[in-house]
mmCIF file of C-alpha atoms in Angstrom:
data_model
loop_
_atom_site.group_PDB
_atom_site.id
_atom_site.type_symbol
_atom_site.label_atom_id
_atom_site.label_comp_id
_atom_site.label_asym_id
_atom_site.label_seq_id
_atom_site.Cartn_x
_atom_site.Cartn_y
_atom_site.Cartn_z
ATOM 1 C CA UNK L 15 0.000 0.000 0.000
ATOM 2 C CA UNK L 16 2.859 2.284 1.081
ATOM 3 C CA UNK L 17 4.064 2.179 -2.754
ATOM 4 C CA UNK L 18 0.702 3.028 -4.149
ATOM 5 C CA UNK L 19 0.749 6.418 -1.949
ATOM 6 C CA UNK L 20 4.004 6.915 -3.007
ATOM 7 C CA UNK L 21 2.980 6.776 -6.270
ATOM 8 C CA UNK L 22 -0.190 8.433 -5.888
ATOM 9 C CA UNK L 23 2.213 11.502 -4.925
ATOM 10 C CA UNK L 24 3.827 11.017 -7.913
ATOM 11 C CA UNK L 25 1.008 11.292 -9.913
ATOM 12 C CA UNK L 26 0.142 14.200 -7.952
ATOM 13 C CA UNK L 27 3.522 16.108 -9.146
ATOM 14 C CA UNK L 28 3.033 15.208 -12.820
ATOM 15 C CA UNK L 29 -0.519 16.674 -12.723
ATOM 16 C CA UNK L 30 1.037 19.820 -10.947
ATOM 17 C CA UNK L 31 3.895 19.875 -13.839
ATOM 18 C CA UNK L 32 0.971 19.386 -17.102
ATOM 19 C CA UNK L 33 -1.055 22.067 -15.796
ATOM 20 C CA UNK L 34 1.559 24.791 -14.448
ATOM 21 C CA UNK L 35 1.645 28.386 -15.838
ATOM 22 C CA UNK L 36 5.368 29.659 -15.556
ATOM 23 C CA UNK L 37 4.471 33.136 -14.668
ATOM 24 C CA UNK L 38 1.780 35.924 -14.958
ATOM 25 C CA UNK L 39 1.943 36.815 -18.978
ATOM 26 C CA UNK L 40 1.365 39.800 -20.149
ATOM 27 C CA UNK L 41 -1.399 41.182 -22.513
ATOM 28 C CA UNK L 42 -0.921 39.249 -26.275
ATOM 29 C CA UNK L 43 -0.691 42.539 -27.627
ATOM 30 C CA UNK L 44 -0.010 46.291 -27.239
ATOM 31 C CA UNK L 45 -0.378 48.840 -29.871
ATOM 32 C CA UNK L 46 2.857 50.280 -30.678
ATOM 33 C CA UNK L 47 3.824 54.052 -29.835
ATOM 34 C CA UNK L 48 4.334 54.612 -34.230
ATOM 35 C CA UNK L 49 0.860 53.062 -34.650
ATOM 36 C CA UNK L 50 -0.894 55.044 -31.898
ATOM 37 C CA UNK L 51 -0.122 57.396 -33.180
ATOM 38 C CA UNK L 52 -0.449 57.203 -37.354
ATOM 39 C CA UNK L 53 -3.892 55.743 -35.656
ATOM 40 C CA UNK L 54 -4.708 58.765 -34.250
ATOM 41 C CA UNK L 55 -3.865 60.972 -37.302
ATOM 42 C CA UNK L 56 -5.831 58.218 -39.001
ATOM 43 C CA UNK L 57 -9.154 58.839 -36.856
ATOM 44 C CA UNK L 58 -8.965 62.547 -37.220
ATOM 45 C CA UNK L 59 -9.266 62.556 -40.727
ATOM 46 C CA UNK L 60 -12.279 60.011 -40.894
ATOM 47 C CA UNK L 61 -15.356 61.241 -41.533
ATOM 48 C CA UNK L 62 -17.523 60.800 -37.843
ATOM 49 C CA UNK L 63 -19.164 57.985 -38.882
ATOM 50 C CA UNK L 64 -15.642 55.963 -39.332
ATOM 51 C CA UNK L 65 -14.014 58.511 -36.599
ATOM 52 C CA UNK L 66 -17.031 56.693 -33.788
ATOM 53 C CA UNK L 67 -16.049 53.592 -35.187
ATOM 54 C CA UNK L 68 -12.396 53.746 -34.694
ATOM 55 C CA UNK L 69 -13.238 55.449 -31.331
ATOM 56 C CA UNK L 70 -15.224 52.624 -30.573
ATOM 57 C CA UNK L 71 -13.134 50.058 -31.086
ATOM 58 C CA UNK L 72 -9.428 51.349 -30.051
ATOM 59 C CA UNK L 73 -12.149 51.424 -26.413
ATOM 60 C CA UNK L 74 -13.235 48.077 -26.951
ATOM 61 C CA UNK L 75 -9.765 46.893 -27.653
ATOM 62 C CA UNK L 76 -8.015 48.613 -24.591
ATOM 63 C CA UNK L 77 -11.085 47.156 -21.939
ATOM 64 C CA UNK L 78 -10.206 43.539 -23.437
ATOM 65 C CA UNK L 79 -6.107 44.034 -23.286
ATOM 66 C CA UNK L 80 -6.838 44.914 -19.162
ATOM 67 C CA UNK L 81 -8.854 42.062 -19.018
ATOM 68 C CA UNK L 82 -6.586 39.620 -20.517
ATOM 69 C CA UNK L 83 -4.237 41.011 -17.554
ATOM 70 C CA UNK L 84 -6.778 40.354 -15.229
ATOM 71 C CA UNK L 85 -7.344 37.220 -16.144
ATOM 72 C CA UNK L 86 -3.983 35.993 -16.362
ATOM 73 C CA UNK L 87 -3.275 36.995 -12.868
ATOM 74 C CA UNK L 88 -6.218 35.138 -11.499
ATOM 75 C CA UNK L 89 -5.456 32.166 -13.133
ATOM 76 C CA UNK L 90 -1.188 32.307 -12.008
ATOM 77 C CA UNK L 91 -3.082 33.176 -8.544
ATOM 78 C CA UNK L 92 -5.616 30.446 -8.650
ATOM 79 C CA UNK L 93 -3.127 27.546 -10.123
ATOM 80 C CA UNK L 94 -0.244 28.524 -7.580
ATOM 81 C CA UNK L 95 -2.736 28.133 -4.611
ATOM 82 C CA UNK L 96 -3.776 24.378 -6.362
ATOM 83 C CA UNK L 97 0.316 23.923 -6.845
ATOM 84 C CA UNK L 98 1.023 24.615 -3.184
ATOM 85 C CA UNK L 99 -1.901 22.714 -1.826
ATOM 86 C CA UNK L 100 -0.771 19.658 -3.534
ATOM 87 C CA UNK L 101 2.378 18.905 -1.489
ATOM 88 C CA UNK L 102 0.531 19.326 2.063
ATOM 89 C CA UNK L 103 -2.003 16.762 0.445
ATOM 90 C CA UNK L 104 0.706 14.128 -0.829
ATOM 91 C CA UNK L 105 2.090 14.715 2.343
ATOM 92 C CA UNK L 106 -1.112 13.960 4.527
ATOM 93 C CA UNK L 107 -2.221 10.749 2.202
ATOM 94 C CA UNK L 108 1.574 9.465 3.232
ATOM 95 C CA UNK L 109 0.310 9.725 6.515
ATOM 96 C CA UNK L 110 -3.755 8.878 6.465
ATOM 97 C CA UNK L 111 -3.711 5.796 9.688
ATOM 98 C CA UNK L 112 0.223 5.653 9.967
ATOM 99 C CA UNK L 113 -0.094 6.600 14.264
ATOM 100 C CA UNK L 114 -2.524 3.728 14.471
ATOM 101 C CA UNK L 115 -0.487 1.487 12.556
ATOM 102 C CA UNK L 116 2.336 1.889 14.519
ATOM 103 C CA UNK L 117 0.257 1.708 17.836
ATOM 104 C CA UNK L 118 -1.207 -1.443 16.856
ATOM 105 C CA UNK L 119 1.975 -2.579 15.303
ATOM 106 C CA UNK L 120 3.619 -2.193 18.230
ATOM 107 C CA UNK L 121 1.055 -4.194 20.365
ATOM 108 C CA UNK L 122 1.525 -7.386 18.536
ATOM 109 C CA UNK L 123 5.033 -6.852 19.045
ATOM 110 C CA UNK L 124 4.991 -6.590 22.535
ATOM 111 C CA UNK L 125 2.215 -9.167 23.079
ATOM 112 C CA UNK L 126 3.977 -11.850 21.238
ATOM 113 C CA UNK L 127 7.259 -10.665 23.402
ATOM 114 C CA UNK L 128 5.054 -10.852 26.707
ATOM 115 C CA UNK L 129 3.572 -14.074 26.120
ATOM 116 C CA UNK L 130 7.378 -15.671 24.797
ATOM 117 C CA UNK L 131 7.955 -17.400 27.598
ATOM 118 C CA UNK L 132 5.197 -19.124 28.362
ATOM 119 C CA UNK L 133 4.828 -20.167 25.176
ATOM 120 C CA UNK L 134 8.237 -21.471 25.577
ATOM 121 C CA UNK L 135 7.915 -23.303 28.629
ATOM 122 C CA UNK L 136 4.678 -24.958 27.229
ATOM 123 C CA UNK L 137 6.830 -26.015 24.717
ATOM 124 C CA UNK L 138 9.425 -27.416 26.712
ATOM 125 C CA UNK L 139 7.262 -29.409 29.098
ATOM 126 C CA UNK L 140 6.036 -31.154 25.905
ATOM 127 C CA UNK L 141 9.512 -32.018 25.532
ATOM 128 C CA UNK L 142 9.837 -32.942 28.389
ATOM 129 C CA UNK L 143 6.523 -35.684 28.068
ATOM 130 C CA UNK L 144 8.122 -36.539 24.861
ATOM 131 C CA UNK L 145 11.410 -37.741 26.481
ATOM 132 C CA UNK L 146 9.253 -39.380 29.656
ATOM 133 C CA UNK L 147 6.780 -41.248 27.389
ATOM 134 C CA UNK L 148 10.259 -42.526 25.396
ATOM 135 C CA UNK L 149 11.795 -44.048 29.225
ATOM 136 C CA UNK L 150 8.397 -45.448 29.525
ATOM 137 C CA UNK L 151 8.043 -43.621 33.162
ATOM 138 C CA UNK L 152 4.256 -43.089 33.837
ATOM 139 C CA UNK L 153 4.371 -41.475 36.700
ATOM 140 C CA UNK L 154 6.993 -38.638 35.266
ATOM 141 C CA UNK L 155 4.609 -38.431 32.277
ATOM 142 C CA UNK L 156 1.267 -38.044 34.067
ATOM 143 C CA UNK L 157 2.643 -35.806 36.539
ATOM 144 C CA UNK L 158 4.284 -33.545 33.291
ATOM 145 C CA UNK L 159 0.541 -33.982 31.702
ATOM 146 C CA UNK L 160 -0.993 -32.712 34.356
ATOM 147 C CA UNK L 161 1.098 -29.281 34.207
ATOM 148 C CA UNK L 162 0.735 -29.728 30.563
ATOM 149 C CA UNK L 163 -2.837 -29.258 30.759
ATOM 150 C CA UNK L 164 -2.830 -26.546 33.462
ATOM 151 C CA UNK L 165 -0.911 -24.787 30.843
ATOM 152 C CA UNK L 166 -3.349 -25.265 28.005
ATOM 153 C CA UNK L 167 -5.858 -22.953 28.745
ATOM 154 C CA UNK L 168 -3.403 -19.817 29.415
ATOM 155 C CA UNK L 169 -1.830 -20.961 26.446
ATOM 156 C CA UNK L 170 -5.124 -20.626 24.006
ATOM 157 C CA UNK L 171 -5.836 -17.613 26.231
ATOM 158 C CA UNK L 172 -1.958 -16.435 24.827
ATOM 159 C CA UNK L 173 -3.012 -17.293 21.423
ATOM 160 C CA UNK L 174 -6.529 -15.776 21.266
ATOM 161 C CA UNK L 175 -5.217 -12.308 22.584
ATOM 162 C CA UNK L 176 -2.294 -12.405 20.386
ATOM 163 C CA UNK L 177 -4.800 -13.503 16.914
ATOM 164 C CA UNK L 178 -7.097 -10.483 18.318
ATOM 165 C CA UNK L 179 -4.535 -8.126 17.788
ATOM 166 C CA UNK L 180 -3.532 -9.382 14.984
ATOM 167 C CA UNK L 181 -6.692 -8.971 13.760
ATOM 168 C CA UNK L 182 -7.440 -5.689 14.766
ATOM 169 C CA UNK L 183 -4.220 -4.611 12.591
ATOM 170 C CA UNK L 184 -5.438 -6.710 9.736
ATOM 171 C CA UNK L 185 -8.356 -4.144 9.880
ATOM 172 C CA UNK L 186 -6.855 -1.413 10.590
ATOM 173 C CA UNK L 187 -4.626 -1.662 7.308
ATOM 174 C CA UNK L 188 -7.815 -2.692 5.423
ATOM 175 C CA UNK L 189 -9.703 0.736 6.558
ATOM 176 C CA UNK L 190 -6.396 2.667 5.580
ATOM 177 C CA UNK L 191 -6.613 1.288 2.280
ATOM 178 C CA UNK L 192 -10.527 2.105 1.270
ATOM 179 C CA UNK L 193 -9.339 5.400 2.448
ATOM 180 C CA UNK L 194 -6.734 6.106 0.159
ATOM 181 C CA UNK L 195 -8.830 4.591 -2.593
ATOM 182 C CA UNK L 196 -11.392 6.879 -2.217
ATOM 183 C CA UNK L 197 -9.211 9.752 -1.689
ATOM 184 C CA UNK L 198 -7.365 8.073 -5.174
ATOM 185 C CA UNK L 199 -10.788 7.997 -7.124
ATOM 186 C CA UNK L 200 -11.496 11.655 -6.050
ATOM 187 C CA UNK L 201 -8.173 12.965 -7.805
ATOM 188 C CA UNK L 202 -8.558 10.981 -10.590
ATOM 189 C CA UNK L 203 -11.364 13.582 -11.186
ATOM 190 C CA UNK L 204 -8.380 16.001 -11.956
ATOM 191 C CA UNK L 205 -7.600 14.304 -15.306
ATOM 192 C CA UNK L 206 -10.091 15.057 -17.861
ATOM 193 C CA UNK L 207 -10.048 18.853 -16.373
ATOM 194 C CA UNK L 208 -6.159 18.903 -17.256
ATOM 195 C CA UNK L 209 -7.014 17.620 -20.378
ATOM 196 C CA UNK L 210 -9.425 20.160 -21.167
ATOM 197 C CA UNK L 211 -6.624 22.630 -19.869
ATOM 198 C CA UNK L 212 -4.325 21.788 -22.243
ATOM 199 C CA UNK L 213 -6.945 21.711 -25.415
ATOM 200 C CA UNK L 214 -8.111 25.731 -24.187
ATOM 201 C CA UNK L 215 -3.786 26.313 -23.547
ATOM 202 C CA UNK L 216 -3.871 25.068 -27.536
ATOM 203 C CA UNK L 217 -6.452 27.451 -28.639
ATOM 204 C CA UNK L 218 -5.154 30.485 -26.739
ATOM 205 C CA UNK L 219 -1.674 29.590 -28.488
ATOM 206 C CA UNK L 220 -3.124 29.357 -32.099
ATOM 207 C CA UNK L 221 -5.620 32.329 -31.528
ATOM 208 C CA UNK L 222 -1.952 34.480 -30.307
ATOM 209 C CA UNK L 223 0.001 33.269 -33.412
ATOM 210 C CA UNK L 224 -3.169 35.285 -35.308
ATOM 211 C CA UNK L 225 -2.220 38.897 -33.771
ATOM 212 C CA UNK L 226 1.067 39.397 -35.513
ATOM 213 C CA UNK L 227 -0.601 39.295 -38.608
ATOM 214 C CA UNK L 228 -3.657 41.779 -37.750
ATOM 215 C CA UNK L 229 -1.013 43.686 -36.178
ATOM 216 C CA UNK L 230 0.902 44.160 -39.687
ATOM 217 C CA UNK L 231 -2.395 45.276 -41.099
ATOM 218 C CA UNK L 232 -3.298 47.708 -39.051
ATOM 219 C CA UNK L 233 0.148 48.954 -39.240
ATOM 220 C CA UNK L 234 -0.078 49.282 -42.760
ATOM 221 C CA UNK L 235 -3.461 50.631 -42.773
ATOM 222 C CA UNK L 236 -2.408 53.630 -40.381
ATOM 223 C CA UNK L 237 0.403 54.091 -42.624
ATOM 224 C CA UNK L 238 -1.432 55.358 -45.193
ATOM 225 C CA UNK L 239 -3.943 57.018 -43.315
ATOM 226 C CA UNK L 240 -6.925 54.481 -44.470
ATOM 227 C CA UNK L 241 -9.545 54.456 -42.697
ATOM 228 C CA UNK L 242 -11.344 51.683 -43.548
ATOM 229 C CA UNK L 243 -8.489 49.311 -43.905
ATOM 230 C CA UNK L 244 -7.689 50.521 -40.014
ATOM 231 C CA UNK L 245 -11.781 49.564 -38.772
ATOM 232 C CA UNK L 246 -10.881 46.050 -40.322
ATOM 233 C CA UNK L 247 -7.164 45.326 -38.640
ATOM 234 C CA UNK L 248 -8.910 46.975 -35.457
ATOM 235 C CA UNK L 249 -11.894 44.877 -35.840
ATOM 236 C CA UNK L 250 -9.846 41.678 -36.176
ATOM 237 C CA UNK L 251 -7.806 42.367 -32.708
ATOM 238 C CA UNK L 252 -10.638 42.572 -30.961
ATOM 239 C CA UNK L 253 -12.114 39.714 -32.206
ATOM 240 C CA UNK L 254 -9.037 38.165 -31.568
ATOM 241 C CA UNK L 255 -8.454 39.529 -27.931
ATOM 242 C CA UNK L 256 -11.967 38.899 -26.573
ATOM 243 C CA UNK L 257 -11.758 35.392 -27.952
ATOM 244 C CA UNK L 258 -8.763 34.997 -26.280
ATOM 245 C CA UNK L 259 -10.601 36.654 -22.784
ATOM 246 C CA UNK L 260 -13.428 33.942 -23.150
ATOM 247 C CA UNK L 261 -10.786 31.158 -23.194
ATOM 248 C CA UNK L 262 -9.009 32.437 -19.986
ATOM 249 C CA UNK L 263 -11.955 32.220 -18.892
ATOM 250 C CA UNK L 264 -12.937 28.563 -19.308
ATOM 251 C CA UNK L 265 -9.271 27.813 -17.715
ATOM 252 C CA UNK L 266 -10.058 29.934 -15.000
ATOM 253 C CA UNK L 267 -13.157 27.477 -14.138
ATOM 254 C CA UNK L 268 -11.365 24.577 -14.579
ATOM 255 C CA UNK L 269 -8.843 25.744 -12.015
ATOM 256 C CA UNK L 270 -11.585 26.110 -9.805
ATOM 257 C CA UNK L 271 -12.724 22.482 -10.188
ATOM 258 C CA UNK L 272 -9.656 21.165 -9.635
ATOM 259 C CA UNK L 273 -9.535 23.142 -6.315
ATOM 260 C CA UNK L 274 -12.490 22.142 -5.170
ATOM 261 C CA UNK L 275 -11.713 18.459 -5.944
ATOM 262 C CA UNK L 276 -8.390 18.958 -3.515
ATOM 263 C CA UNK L 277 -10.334 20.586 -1.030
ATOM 264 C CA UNK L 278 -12.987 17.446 -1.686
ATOM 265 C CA UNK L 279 -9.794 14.968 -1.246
ATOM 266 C CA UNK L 280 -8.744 16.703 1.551
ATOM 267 C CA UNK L 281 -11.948 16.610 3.005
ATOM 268 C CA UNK L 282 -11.808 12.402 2.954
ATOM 269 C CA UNK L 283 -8.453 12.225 5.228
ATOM 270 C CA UNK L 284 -9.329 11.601 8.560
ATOM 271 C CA UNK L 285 -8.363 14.194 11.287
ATOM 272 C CA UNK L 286 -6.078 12.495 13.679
#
């Protein structure tokens, strides 16, 4: 059992390694100082209608940049709490009945140690009505028989106590491990949620390889003072950004679910 802990904490690390953000990233993307500002000459020569629209969205886009922030420090803040709580958890299933074991442990140990030597002289008067019955002397073997038998009982008395204690670590062991199944079966709830951390980590990554290239346009756009071209590259960051938002946002629940599963684990050790 003591190796399945040990490499239920194992587990426990890899799942901690899959799942780990480095460090609080910052915002995919940040307009430039040159564009800003060929932006801004840009919007002031729009008529209003493309003037509200540019407006609009250079808003738009700044909300979503400070939200991707946000939500990158919640979910550095949220994993790092789930990161720290693992060890203290690996740590306590090591433990989970380990005082009682060794309490119980120890009584069989120094039962069997109390009742040596009577078990030992109950041994040796048989012996001893071995050897008698062999010189054919009936009254040395009857008398030897006679202590034999007084012996018997405290003997099965011995036995019982020591088979009782026995027992009671036999069941002791047997609770242990239903408890660190079940606290086993609850953490296996972690691994479809990494999974589905991964597949969102995949989309933010291919949704972040698509800003460079909205980037260039509205680069080019503000170059030449086009309006429309500018809406369009604007347009497509945003689109890009607050998909990017809604993804954080699906990790940021599944971070959740996996601490609430720990604190559900953690829940199933018993308090010493």
């Amino acid at each position: 059992m003591r190796q399945k802990i040990i490499a239920l904490c194992t587990t426990l690390s890899l799942i901690t390694a899959a799942i780990a953000p480095t460090a609080a990233q910052a915002a995919s993307y940040t307009i430039p100082v040159s564009t800003q500002s060929a932006l801004d000459k840009t919007n002031a020569a729009a008529d209003k209608t493309q003037s509200a629209r540019l407006s609009s969205l250079q808003g738009d886009l700044t909300a979503l940049l400070k939200s991707e922030d946000q939500w990158n420090e919640r979910i550095l803040s949220l994993h790092t709490q789930n990161e720290e709580t693992l060890p203290s958890l690996s740590k306590q299933i090591q433990q989970i009945g380990s005082a009682e074991r060794s309490r119980l442990e120890q009584l069989v140990t120094q039962t069997k140690a109390k009742y040596q030597p009577l078990f030992q002289s109950y041994t040796t008067l048989n012996d001893r009505i071995q050897a008698a019955r062999a010189l054919k002397n009936k009254d040395l073997n009857a008398l030897l028989r006679i202590q034999a038998d007084s012996m018997k009982a405290a003997v099965q008395l011995a036995r019982a106590d020591i088979r009782a204690k026995e027992e009671a670590l036999r069941a002791w062991k047997s609770k242990t491990a239903e408890t660190v199944k079940k606290v086993r079966s609850t953490l296996k709830d972690m691994d479809p949620i990494k999974v589905q951390i991964r597949a969102e980590k995949s989309i933010l990554s291919s949704l972040k390889k698509q800003i460079p290239t909205a980037s260039r346009n509205l680069t080019d756009a503000v170059k030449v003072t086009d309006a429309k071209r500018s809406i369009d590259a604007l347009t497509s960051l945003t689109t890009i950004i607050r998909d990017i938002n809604a993804h954080q946002q699906k990790i940021i629940t599944y971070e959740q679910k996996i601490s609430d599963i720990l604190s559900r684990a953690k829940s199933q050790i018993p308090v010493k």
